Short mmCIF file of C-alpha atoms and ligand atoms in Angstrom, two decimals:
data_model
loop_
_atom_site.label_atom_id
_atom_site.label_comp_id
_atom_site.label_asym_id
_atom_site.label_seq_id
_atom_site.Cartn_x
_atom_site.Cartn_y
_atom_site.Cartn_z
CA MET L 21 -18.52 14.72 -8.33
CA ARG L 22 -20.99 14.47 -11.19
CA ARG L 23 -20.51 11.34 -13.24
CA SER L 24 -21.40 13.24 -16.44
CA LYS L 25 -18.29 15.41 -15.97
CA TYR L 26 -15.97 12.84 -14.43
CA PHE L 27 -13.05 11.46 -16.41
CA MET L 28 -13.61 7.75 -15.87
CA PRO L 29 -13.13 5.84 -19.12
CA THR L 30 -14.71 2.51 -18.15
CA LEU L 31 -14.51 -0.52 -20.45
CA LYS L 32 -17.33 -2.93 -21.22
CA GLU L 33 -15.10 -5.68 -22.54
CA THR L 34 -12.56 -7.47 -20.42
CA PRO L 35 -9.11 -6.43 -21.63
CA SER L 36 -7.34 -9.48 -22.98
CA GLU L 37 -3.90 -8.55 -21.63
CA ALA L 38 -5.04 -8.74 -18.00
CA GLN L 39 -4.60 -12.10 -16.30
CA ILE L 40 -5.78 -11.40 -12.78
CA PRO L 41 -8.95 -9.77 -11.39
CA SER L 42 -7.33 -6.61 -10.00
CA HIS L 43 -5.65 -5.81 -13.30
CA ARG L 44 -8.87 -6.45 -15.25
CA LEU L 45 -10.98 -4.42 -12.83
CA MET L 46 -8.58 -1.48 -12.65
CA LEU L 47 -8.61 -1.19 -16.43
CA ARG L 48 -12.36 -1.71 -16.70
CA ALA L 49 -13.11 0.83 -13.95
CA GLY L 50 -10.93 3.41 -15.69
CA MET L 51 -8.48 3.66 -12.79
CA VAL L 52 -5.23 3.32 -14.73
CA ARG L 53 -3.91 3.07 -18.25
CA GLN L 54 -0.69 1.39 -19.27
CA THR L 55 1.72 3.87 -20.84
CA ALA L 56 4.54 1.40 -21.51
CA ALA L 57 5.29 -2.11 -20.22
CA GLY L 58 5.06 -1.93 -16.41
CA ILE L 59 4.54 1.85 -16.48
CA TYR L 60 1.11 3.25 -15.67
CA SER L 61 -0.78 6.52 -15.69
CA TRP L 62 -3.19 6.99 -12.82
CA LEU L 63 -6.56 8.41 -13.84
CA PRO L 64 -8.80 10.30 -11.36
CA MET L 65 -10.53 7.23 -9.90
CA GLY L 66 -7.30 5.28 -9.43
CA TYR L 67 -5.38 8.27 -8.20
CA ARG L 68 -7.96 8.92 -5.47
CA VAL L 69 -7.42 5.40 -4.14
CA LEU L 70 -3.64 5.68 -4.40
CA ARG L 71 -3.77 8.88 -2.37
CA LYS L 72 -6.03 7.37 0.30
CA ILE L 73 -3.59 4.49 0.74
CA GLU L 74 -0.66 6.90 0.76
CA GLN L 75 -2.36 8.96 3.46
CA ILE L 76 -2.94 5.95 5.73
CA VAL L 77 0.72 4.99 5.32
CA ARG L 78 1.76 8.58 6.10
CA GLU L 79 -0.41 8.84 9.23
CA GLU L 80 0.91 5.56 10.58
CA MET L 81 4.51 6.54 9.85
CA ASP L 82 4.02 9.90 11.57
CA ALA L 83 2.52 8.12 14.59
CA THR L 84 5.83 6.31 15.12
CA GLY L 85 7.76 9.59 15.09
CA ALA L 86 9.29 9.04 11.64
CA GLN L 87 9.73 12.21 9.61
CA GLU L 88 8.80 12.68 5.97
CA ILE L 89 11.38 13.78 3.42
CA LEU L 90 11.54 13.67 -0.36
CA MET L 91 14.61 12.38 -2.14
CA PRO L 92 15.27 12.62 -5.89
CA THR L 93 14.31 9.79 -8.23
CA ILE L 94 17.51 10.35 -10.22
CA GLN L 95 20.70 9.41 -8.38
CA PRO L 96 24.41 9.69 -9.16
CA ALA L 97 26.22 6.42 -9.85
CA GLU L 98 29.13 7.41 -7.56
CA LEU L 99 27.17 6.76 -4.37
CA TRP L 100 26.37 3.25 -5.54
CA GLN L 101 29.98 2.67 -6.49
CA GLU L 102 30.89 3.68 -2.95
CA SER L 103 28.45 1.23 -1.35
CA GLY L 104 29.60 -1.45 -3.77
CA ARG L 105 26.12 -2.09 -5.19
CA TYR L 106 26.50 -0.40 -8.58
CA ASP L 107 27.72 -3.51 -10.37
CA ASP L 108 25.82 -6.01 -8.21
CA TYR L 109 22.42 -4.52 -8.86
CA GLY L 110 22.48 -5.71 -12.45
CA LYS L 111 19.91 -5.18 -15.16
CA GLU L 112 17.07 -4.16 -12.85
CA MET L 113 18.75 -0.79 -12.51
CA LEU L 114 17.88 1.77 -15.18
CA ARG L 115 21.15 3.49 -16.00
CA ILE L 116 21.23 6.89 -17.65
CA ASN L 117 23.97 9.20 -18.88
CA ASP L 118 23.49 12.97 -18.80
CA ARG L 119 24.75 15.42 -21.47
CA HIS L 120 28.18 15.56 -19.80
CA ASP L 121 28.30 11.79 -19.91
CA ARG L 122 28.03 11.51 -16.13
CA ALA L 123 26.49 8.25 -14.97
CA LEU L 124 23.10 8.55 -13.32
CA LEU L 125 20.39 6.05 -12.49
CA TYR L 126 16.68 6.03 -11.68
CA GLY L 127 16.54 4.95 -8.04
CA PRO L 128 15.36 1.38 -7.39
CA THR L 129 15.78 2.11 -3.64
CA HIS L 130 17.39 4.86 -1.56
CA GLU L 131 19.80 3.47 1.04
CA GLU L 132 22.78 5.18 -0.60
CA ILE L 133 21.13 8.61 -0.85
CA VAL L 134 19.84 8.63 2.70
CA THR L 135 23.16 7.38 4.10
CA ASP L 136 24.89 10.19 2.24
CA ILE L 137 22.48 12.75 3.72
CA PHE L 138 23.00 11.28 7.16
CA ARG L 139 26.79 11.21 7.09
CA ASN L 140 26.94 14.83 5.97
CA SER L 141 24.52 16.04 8.63
CA VAL L 142 24.69 14.03 11.84
CA ARG L 143 27.77 13.97 14.09
CA SER L 144 26.67 12.99 17.57
CA TYR L 145 24.86 10.12 19.30
CA ARG L 146 22.67 12.84 20.83
CA ASP L 147 20.94 13.26 17.48
CA LEU L 148 19.92 9.60 17.39
CA PRO L 149 17.69 7.72 16.88
CA GLN L 150 16.40 9.07 13.58
CA ASN L 151 13.87 7.66 11.17
CA LEU L 152 13.29 9.27 7.78
CA TYR L 153 10.67 8.24 5.27
CA GLN L 154 9.46 9.19 1.83
CA ILE L 155 6.61 8.14 -0.43
CA HIS L 156 7.82 8.31 -3.96
CA TRP L 157 8.45 6.61 -7.29
CA LYS L 158 10.96 3.82 -7.82
CA PHE L 159 12.05 2.18 -11.02
CA ARG L 160 13.15 -1.43 -11.33
CA ASP L 161 13.54 -2.86 -14.77
CA GLU L 162 11.75 -6.12 -13.88
CA VAL L 163 12.27 -8.98 -16.32
CA ARG L 164 8.57 -9.74 -16.38
CA PRO L 165 6.42 -6.79 -15.38
CA ARG L 166 2.95 -8.29 -14.93
CA PHE L 167 -0.34 -8.23 -13.07
CA GLY L 168 -0.82 -4.53 -13.71
CA VAL L 169 0.38 -2.29 -10.89
CA MET L 170 1.25 -5.28 -8.72
CA ARG L 171 4.54 -5.84 -10.47
CA GLY L 172 5.31 -2.70 -12.37
CA ARG L 173 8.62 -1.26 -13.44
CA GLU L 174 7.80 2.23 -12.18
CA PHE L 175 5.96 1.94 -8.87
CA PHE L 176 5.06 4.02 -5.82
CA MET L 177 6.72 3.02 -2.59
CA LYS L 178 6.98 4.17 0.98
CA ASP L 179 10.55 3.62 2.07
CA ASN L 180 12.14 4.62 5.32
CA TYR L 181 15.45 4.31 7.02
CA SER L 182 16.30 4.12 10.71
CA PHE L 183 19.56 5.24 12.30
CA ASP L 184 20.56 4.09 15.78
CA ILE L 185 23.63 4.20 17.97
CA ASP L 186 23.68 0.46 18.79
CA ALA L 187 22.01 -2.84 18.01
CA GLU L 188 19.66 -2.70 20.98
CA SER L 189 18.29 0.65 19.94
CA ALA L 190 18.08 -0.57 16.32
CA ARG L 191 15.86 -3.41 17.49
CA ARG L 192 13.52 -0.91 19.10
CA SER L 193 13.33 0.98 15.81
CA TYR L 194 12.67 -2.28 13.99
CA ASN L 195 9.91 -3.21 16.43
CA LYS L 196 8.21 0.14 15.93
CA MET L 197 8.06 -0.50 12.21
CA PHE L 198 6.84 -4.06 12.72
CA VAL L 199 3.92 -2.92 14.86
CA SER L 200 3.21 0.09 12.67
CA TYR L 201 2.95 -2.19 9.62
CA LEU L 202 0.40 -4.40 11.38
CA ARG L 203 -1.74 -1.31 11.95
CA THR L 204 -1.20 0.19 8.50
CA PHE L 205 -2.44 -2.85 6.59
CA ALA L 206 -5.26 -3.54 9.02
CA ARG L 207 -6.56 0.00 8.46
CA MET L 208 -6.90 -0.87 4.77
CA GLY L 209 -9.10 -3.84 5.65
CA LEU L 210 -6.30 -6.35 5.02
CA THR L 211 -5.02 -9.21 7.16
CA PRO L 212 -1.25 -8.73 7.42
CA ILE L 213 0.92 -11.76 8.09
CA PRO L 214 4.53 -10.98 8.98
CA MET L 215 6.78 -13.79 7.85
CA GLN L 216 10.39 -14.18 8.72
CA ALA L 217 12.33 -13.51 5.54
CA ASP L 218 15.83 -14.23 4.42
CA SER L 219 18.06 -11.53 5.77
CA GLY L 220 20.97 -12.63 3.60
CA ALA L 221 24.51 -12.22 4.83
CA ILE L 222 23.53 -10.59 8.12
CA GLY L 223 21.41 -13.49 9.37
CA GLY L 224 19.13 -13.52 12.41
CA ASP L 225 15.42 -12.91 12.52
CA MET L 226 15.50 -9.23 11.74
CA SER L 227 13.76 -9.28 8.42
CA HIS L 228 10.07 -9.78 7.83
CA GLU L 229 7.92 -9.72 4.75
CA PHE L 230 4.33 -8.66 5.26
CA ILE L 231 1.95 -10.77 3.24
CA VAL L 232 -1.75 -10.14 2.76
CA LEU L 233 -4.04 -13.00 1.86
CA ALA L 234 -5.41 -13.25 -1.68
CA ASP L 235 -6.02 -16.31 -3.85
CA THR L 236 -3.99 -14.93 -6.74
CA GLY L 237 -0.94 -14.10 -4.62
CA GLU L 238 2.54 -15.06 -5.78
CA SER L 239 3.55 -16.49 -2.38
CA ALA L 240 2.20 -19.60 -0.66
CA VAL L 241 1.32 -19.00 2.99
CA TYR L 242 1.21 -21.51 5.80
CA CYS L 243 0.16 -20.18 9.17
CA ASP L 244 -1.59 -20.83 12.43
CA ARG L 245 -5.33 -20.07 12.30
CA ASP L 246 -4.83 -18.05 15.47
CA TRP L 247 -3.41 -15.28 13.26
CA PHE L 248 -6.90 -14.24 12.44
CA LYS L 249 -8.06 -14.02 16.05
CA THR L 250 -6.39 -10.71 16.93
CA ASP L 251 -7.17 -7.53 15.06
CA PRO L 252 -4.05 -5.37 15.25
CA LEU L 253 -6.28 -2.30 15.54
CA SER L 254 -7.67 -3.62 18.82
CA LEU L 255 -4.23 -3.35 20.44
CA GLU L 256 -3.44 -0.30 22.52
CA ILE L 257 -0.10 0.87 21.17
CA ASP L 258 2.34 3.31 22.73
CA PHE L 259 5.27 3.76 20.39
CA ASP L 260 7.43 5.04 23.25
CA ALA L 261 6.90 1.86 25.25
CA ASP L 262 8.67 -1.49 24.81
CA LEU L 263 7.00 -3.15 21.83
CA GLN L 264 8.87 -6.46 22.11
CA PRO L 265 5.90 -8.28 23.74
CA ILE L 266 3.65 -7.35 20.81
CA VAL L 267 6.27 -8.40 18.26
CA ASP L 268 6.80 -11.68 20.13
CA ARG L 269 3.09 -12.36 20.23
CA TRP L 270 2.91 -12.12 16.43
CA THR L 271 6.18 -13.85 15.62
CA GLU L 272 5.61 -16.78 17.96
CA LEU L 273 2.67 -17.86 15.84
CA TYR L 274 4.22 -19.91 13.09
CA ALA L 275 4.00 -18.53 9.57
CA ALA L 276 6.05 -19.59 6.57
CA THR L 277 6.31 -19.26 2.84
CA ASP L 278 6.89 -22.11 0.41
CA GLU L 279 10.67 -22.16 0.85
CA LYS L 280 10.48 -22.29 4.62
CA HIS L 281 7.47 -24.60 5.07
CA ASP L 282 8.38 -28.19 5.89
CA ALA L 283 5.27 -30.41 5.86
CA GLU L 284 7.01 -33.19 7.85
CA ASN L 285 8.14 -30.98 10.69
CA CYS L 286 5.48 -28.30 10.72
CA PRO L 287 4.82 -27.39 14.37
CA ILE L 288 1.13 -26.72 13.75
CA ASP L 289 -1.30 -29.60 13.72
CA GLU L 290 -3.35 -30.14 10.61
CA LYS L 291 -6.60 -28.69 11.91
CA GLN L 292 -4.92 -25.51 13.08
CA LEU L 293 -2.91 -25.02 9.88
CA TYR L 294 -4.17 -22.44 7.41
CA THR L 295 -2.87 -22.87 3.88
CA GLY L 296 -3.42 -20.14 1.33
CA ARG L 297 -1.83 -17.63 -0.97
CA GLY L 298 -0.70 -14.10 -0.39
CA ILE L 299 0.83 -10.94 -1.81
CA GLU L 300 3.93 -9.27 -0.39
CA VAL L 301 2.98 -5.69 0.43
CA GLY L 302 5.79 -4.75 2.76
CA HIS L 303 9.28 -5.70 3.81
CA ILE L 304 11.27 -4.61 6.85
CA PHE L 305 14.95 -5.19 7.18
CA TYR L 306 17.66 -4.58 9.76
CA PHE L 307 21.09 -4.60 8.15
CA GLY L 308 23.31 -3.19 10.89
CA THR L 309 26.36 -1.31 9.63
CA LYS L 310 26.32 -2.52 6.01
CA TYR L 311 26.05 0.99 4.53
CA SER L 312 27.57 2.99 7.37
CA ASP L 313 30.61 0.77 6.97
CA SER L 314 31.08 1.08 3.22
CA MET L 315 30.04 4.72 3.07
CA GLY L 316 31.59 5.92 6.32
CA ALA L 317 28.54 7.05 8.29
CA THR L 318 29.70 7.47 11.89
CA VAL L 319 28.72 9.52 14.93
CA SER L 320 30.62 10.12 18.12
CA ASP L 321 29.27 8.11 21.04
CA SER L 322 28.90 9.20 24.66
CA GLU L 323 32.64 8.69 25.22
CA GLY L 324 33.56 10.67 22.12
CA LYS L 325 34.49 7.56 20.13
CA GLU L 326 33.53 7.38 16.42
CA THR L 327 30.89 4.66 16.01
CA LYS L 328 29.29 3.28 12.87
CA VAL L 329 25.61 3.90 12.82
CA GLU L 330 23.17 0.94 12.87
CA MET L 331 20.59 1.06 10.10
CA GLY L 332 17.39 -0.57 8.95
CA SER L 333 15.21 -0.04 5.90
CA TYR L 334 11.50 -0.57 5.52
CA GLY L 335 9.32 -0.64 2.42
CA ILE L 336 5.63 -0.63 1.61
CA GLY L 337 4.38 -1.14 -1.93
CA VAL L 338 1.84 1.69 -2.06
CA SER L 339 0.84 1.22 -5.72
CA ARG L 340 0.95 -2.58 -5.37
CA LEU L 341 -1.53 -2.22 -2.49
CA VAL L 342 -4.19 -0.83 -4.83
CA GLY L 343 -4.09 -4.14 -6.71
CA ALA L 344 -3.69 -6.22 -3.56
CA ILE L 345 -6.75 -4.67 -1.91
CA ILE L 346 -8.83 -5.43 -5.03
CA GLU L 347 -7.51 -9.01 -5.10
CA ALA L 348 -8.72 -9.41 -1.53
CA ASN L 349 -12.04 -7.60 -2.10
CA HIS L 350 -14.02 -8.26 -5.27
CA ASP L 351 -16.77 -10.44 -6.71
CA ASP L 352 -18.02 -11.29 -10.21
CA ASP L 353 -19.55 -7.85 -10.61
CA GLY L 354 -16.53 -5.78 -9.65
CA ILE L 355 -14.55 -4.19 -6.85
CA ILE L 356 -15.74 -4.01 -3.21
CA TRP L 357 -13.74 -1.17 -1.63
CA PRO L 358 -13.14 -1.14 2.09
CA GLU L 359 -14.44 2.22 3.27
CA SER L 360 -11.03 3.48 4.38
CA VAL L 361 -9.59 3.45 0.85
CA ALA L 362 -12.72 3.86 -1.30
CA PRO L 363 -12.45 6.56 -3.98
CA PHE L 364 -15.91 7.83 -2.94
CA LYS L 365 -17.93 6.62 0.01
CA ALA L 366 -21.25 6.67 -1.84
CA GLY L 367 -22.71 6.62 -5.31
CA ILE L 368 -26.03 8.31 -6.07
CA ILE L 369 -27.90 6.77 -8.99
CA ASN L 370 -30.52 8.91 -10.67
CA LEU L 371 -32.82 6.38 -12.31
CA ARG L 372 -34.61 9.02 -14.39
CA ALA L 373 -32.33 11.94 -15.08
CA GLY L 374 -34.40 14.89 -16.31
CA ASP L 375 -37.40 14.01 -14.14
CA GLU L 376 -37.95 16.97 -11.84
CA GLY L 377 -38.68 14.88 -8.75
CA CYS L 378 -35.71 12.56 -9.22
CA ASP L 379 -33.31 15.39 -10.01
CA GLY L 380 -34.45 17.27 -6.90
CA VAL L 381 -34.00 14.34 -4.51
CA CYS L 382 -30.61 13.46 -6.00
CA GLN L 383 -29.46 17.05 -5.59
CA GLN L 384 -30.70 17.05 -1.99
CA LEU L 385 -28.73 13.88 -1.27
CA TYR L 386 -25.65 15.13 -3.04
CA ASP L 387 -25.68 18.47 -1.22
CA GLY L 388 -26.36 16.80 2.13
CA LEU L 389 -23.45 14.42 1.73
CA THR L 390 -21.10 17.11 0.43
CA GLU L 391 -21.92 19.40 3.35
CA ALA L 392 -21.17 16.58 5.77
CA GLY L 393 -17.79 15.97 4.10
CA VAL L 394 -18.83 12.65 2.55
CA ASP L 395 -17.39 12.08 -0.94
CA ALA L 396 -20.12 11.07 -3.36
CA LEU L 397 -20.20 10.26 -7.05
CA TYR L 398 -23.54 11.32 -8.52
CA ASP L 399 -24.54 9.45 -11.67
CA ASP L 400 -26.64 12.14 -13.32
CA ARG L 401 -26.28 10.79 -16.87
CA ASP L 402 -29.13 10.03 -19.20
CA GLU L 403 -28.41 6.29 -19.30
CA ARG L 404 -30.36 3.07 -18.72
CA ALA L 405 -30.77 2.01 -15.09
CA GLY L 406 -29.09 -1.33 -15.83
CA VAL L 407 -25.98 0.41 -17.15
CA LYS L 408 -25.76 2.60 -14.07
CA PHE L 409 -26.22 -0.24 -11.60
CA ALA L 410 -23.63 -2.34 -13.37
CA GLU L 411 -21.10 0.48 -13.35
CA MET L 412 -21.66 1.22 -9.67
CA ASP L 413 -21.04 -2.44 -8.87
CA LEU L 414 -17.94 -2.43 -11.08
CA ILE L 415 -16.35 0.59 -9.38
CA GLY L 416 -17.26 -0.82 -5.98
CA LEU L 417 -18.21 2.21 -3.88
CA PRO L 418 -19.21 1.07 -0.37
CA TRP L 419 -22.73 2.57 -0.55
CA GLN L 420 -25.25 3.07 -3.34
CA ILE L 421 -28.39 5.18 -3.19
CA ALA L 422 -30.84 4.76 -6.06
CA VAL L 423 -33.50 7.39 -6.71
CA GLY L 424 -36.45 6.52 -8.96
CA PRO L 425 -39.85 8.13 -9.73
CA ARG L 426 -41.88 5.59 -7.73
CA GLY L 427 -39.81 6.11 -4.59
CA VAL L 428 -39.80 9.86 -4.99
CA LYS L 429 -43.62 9.85 -4.94
CA ALA L 430 -43.59 7.78 -1.74
CA GLY L 431 -40.78 9.87 -0.24
CA THR L 432 -38.22 7.06 -0.29
CA VAL L 433 -34.93 6.05 -1.90
CA GLU L 434 -33.17 2.68 -2.10
CA ILE L 435 -29.95 2.29 -0.19
CA LYS L 436 -27.60 -0.68 -0.24
CA GLN L 437 -24.10 -1.57 0.70
CA ARG L 438 -21.98 -2.94 -2.16
CA GLY L 439 -22.78 -6.64 -2.27
CA GLY L 440 -25.63 -6.28 0.25
CA GLU L 441 -29.44 -6.06 0.10
CA ARG L 442 -31.47 -3.06 -1.04
CA GLU L 443 -33.50 -1.26 1.57
CA GLU L 444 -36.18 1.37 1.10
CA VAL L 445 -35.70 4.34 3.41
CA SER L 446 -36.54 8.04 3.61
CA VAL L 447 -34.12 10.58 2.19
CA GLU L 448 -33.36 11.78 5.70
CA SER L 449 -32.46 8.37 7.03
CA ALA L 450 -30.33 7.62 3.96
CA LEU L 451 -28.38 10.79 4.74
CA ALA L 452 -28.23 9.97 8.44
CA ARG L 453 -26.76 6.57 7.69
CA LEU L 454 -23.90 8.00 5.66
CA THR L 455 -23.04 11.09 7.66
P1 LIG H 506 9.36 -8.76 -4.65
O1 LIG H 506 9.86 -9.88 -3.80
O2 LIG H 506 7.85 -8.74 -4.79
O3 LIG H 506 10.07 -8.61 -5.96
P2 LIG H 506 11.15 -7.01 -3.31
O4 LIG H 506 11.52 -7.90 -2.20
O5 LIG H 506 12.07 -6.83 -4.43
O6 LIG H 506 9.71 -7.43 -3.87
P3 LIG H 506 11.41 -4.69 -1.65
O7 LIG H 506 12.69 -4.20 -2.13
O8 LIG H 506 11.31 -5.35 -0.32
O9 LIG H 506 10.72 -5.60 -2.75
O10 LIG H 506 10.37 -3.47 -1.79
C1 LIG H 506 9.41 -3.11 -0.80
C2 LIG H 506 8.00 -3.30 -1.31
O11 LIG H 506 7.80 -2.65 -2.57
C3 LIG H 506 7.63 -4.74 -1.58
O12 LIG H 506 7.22 -5.36 -0.38
C4 LIG H 506 6.49 -4.60 -2.57
O13 LIG H 506 5.28 -4.39 -1.88
C5 LIG H 506 6.85 -3.36 -3.35
N1 LIG H 506 7.40 -3.70 -4.66
C6 LIG H 506 8.60 -4.26 -4.93
N2 LIG H 506 8.78 -4.44 -6.25
C7 LIG H 506 7.65 -3.97 -6.84
C8 LIG H 506 7.22 -3.86 -8.22
N3 LIG H 506 7.99 -4.26 -9.21
N4 LIG H 506 5.99 -3.32 -8.46
C9 LIG H 506 5.22 -2.88 -7.43
N5 LIG H 506 5.58 -2.97 -6.16
C10 LIG H 506 6.76 -3.49 -5.84
MG1 LIG H 507 10.99 -8.33 -0.41
#
């Protein structure tokens, strides 16, 4: 992509409405624009990142055997009246009437819809287990939308729903999601910490929030320093095997939020205790027969008896992750994208656009990268070098290659990793490093 043609309305001034770095940087880098309170438009740069994150989530879901579906954002009120949540959900639910005065709502979550699909389609235990997911928009009329896309009203979520014949099988489904979440967040360069969460009326330990560390996070985190010793991506995972040992290994390490942490009785000694802040990026939840009970979702078991199906639901805040990843990866100059989610892998900076030599080398680099399937943003504008360097640092691409007249004469370009040192190398070795 040529910078001169790219729609990336960057801002020089720090927007005054933004309180935290990710919100400031997303506005300054031209990734998003606020359309209404807590409602955002995604511009090309931001949308590229959102899609990269979405794709990692999708690949990891598919690896567990879950199947992708797409449910409507607009839902009929009747289904929520059936589950009993229509009145309970309160003001966070955006309620709408259509022209015939039928009550609709913009879905804040999809348990009711998916349970309705299930009960109308599945009759036998032979068709279980099932796990259906979607990646789509939700609307929750939050009292205080804030921190940009981190707490929006309209936001992009991966949500999925498991259906099992009994509690034992439901635990296996839960464990798959637990392990899959560890991998999903690790692939984005984040350190995921699963913390036992309140599972409300159902009780037990079958609800975990996944927190990633960032100083500006809304949740306090207390955990054993041993969390950071094992990279989830180093584990060999077979989703058909028993995952309980892996889940146990992660849950036996103590981790707690503010409400659960008890300084007096904390089982971790002071030296081993890590105290920090984090952002909730995912939540997994086993709720048994809550919806199959109220909405009548049953299948016949192996003896022909009608049995209520056991369910769980699992969410990942896909749009929140864009902000969370920036919170975890930035410096005073801007964003530092982990390669797996970067909008482009490399930026090419032409330090003298219009100079034949510089233009030629830049084009050679750009073509070489494009042919090798490496996304590059080529800053071909007639702008001062300082402006270009500052913008590249702001938008945080993992690699920068600067091409100037002096280097071109000597047959070299300058390559650096975002936040790293510049190095003078030949055009060929710059290409070799990135392809
Ligand atoms: P929170 O405690 O942050 O309000 P929640 O518990 O209401 O979140 P869930 O219903 O568990 O959220 O939703 C699953 C995931 O969706 C959350 O882990 C979070 O990452 C994301 N999410 C929830 N609310 C928002 C929001 N208002 N804006 C952006 N992402 C959100
Ligand atoms: Mg939650």
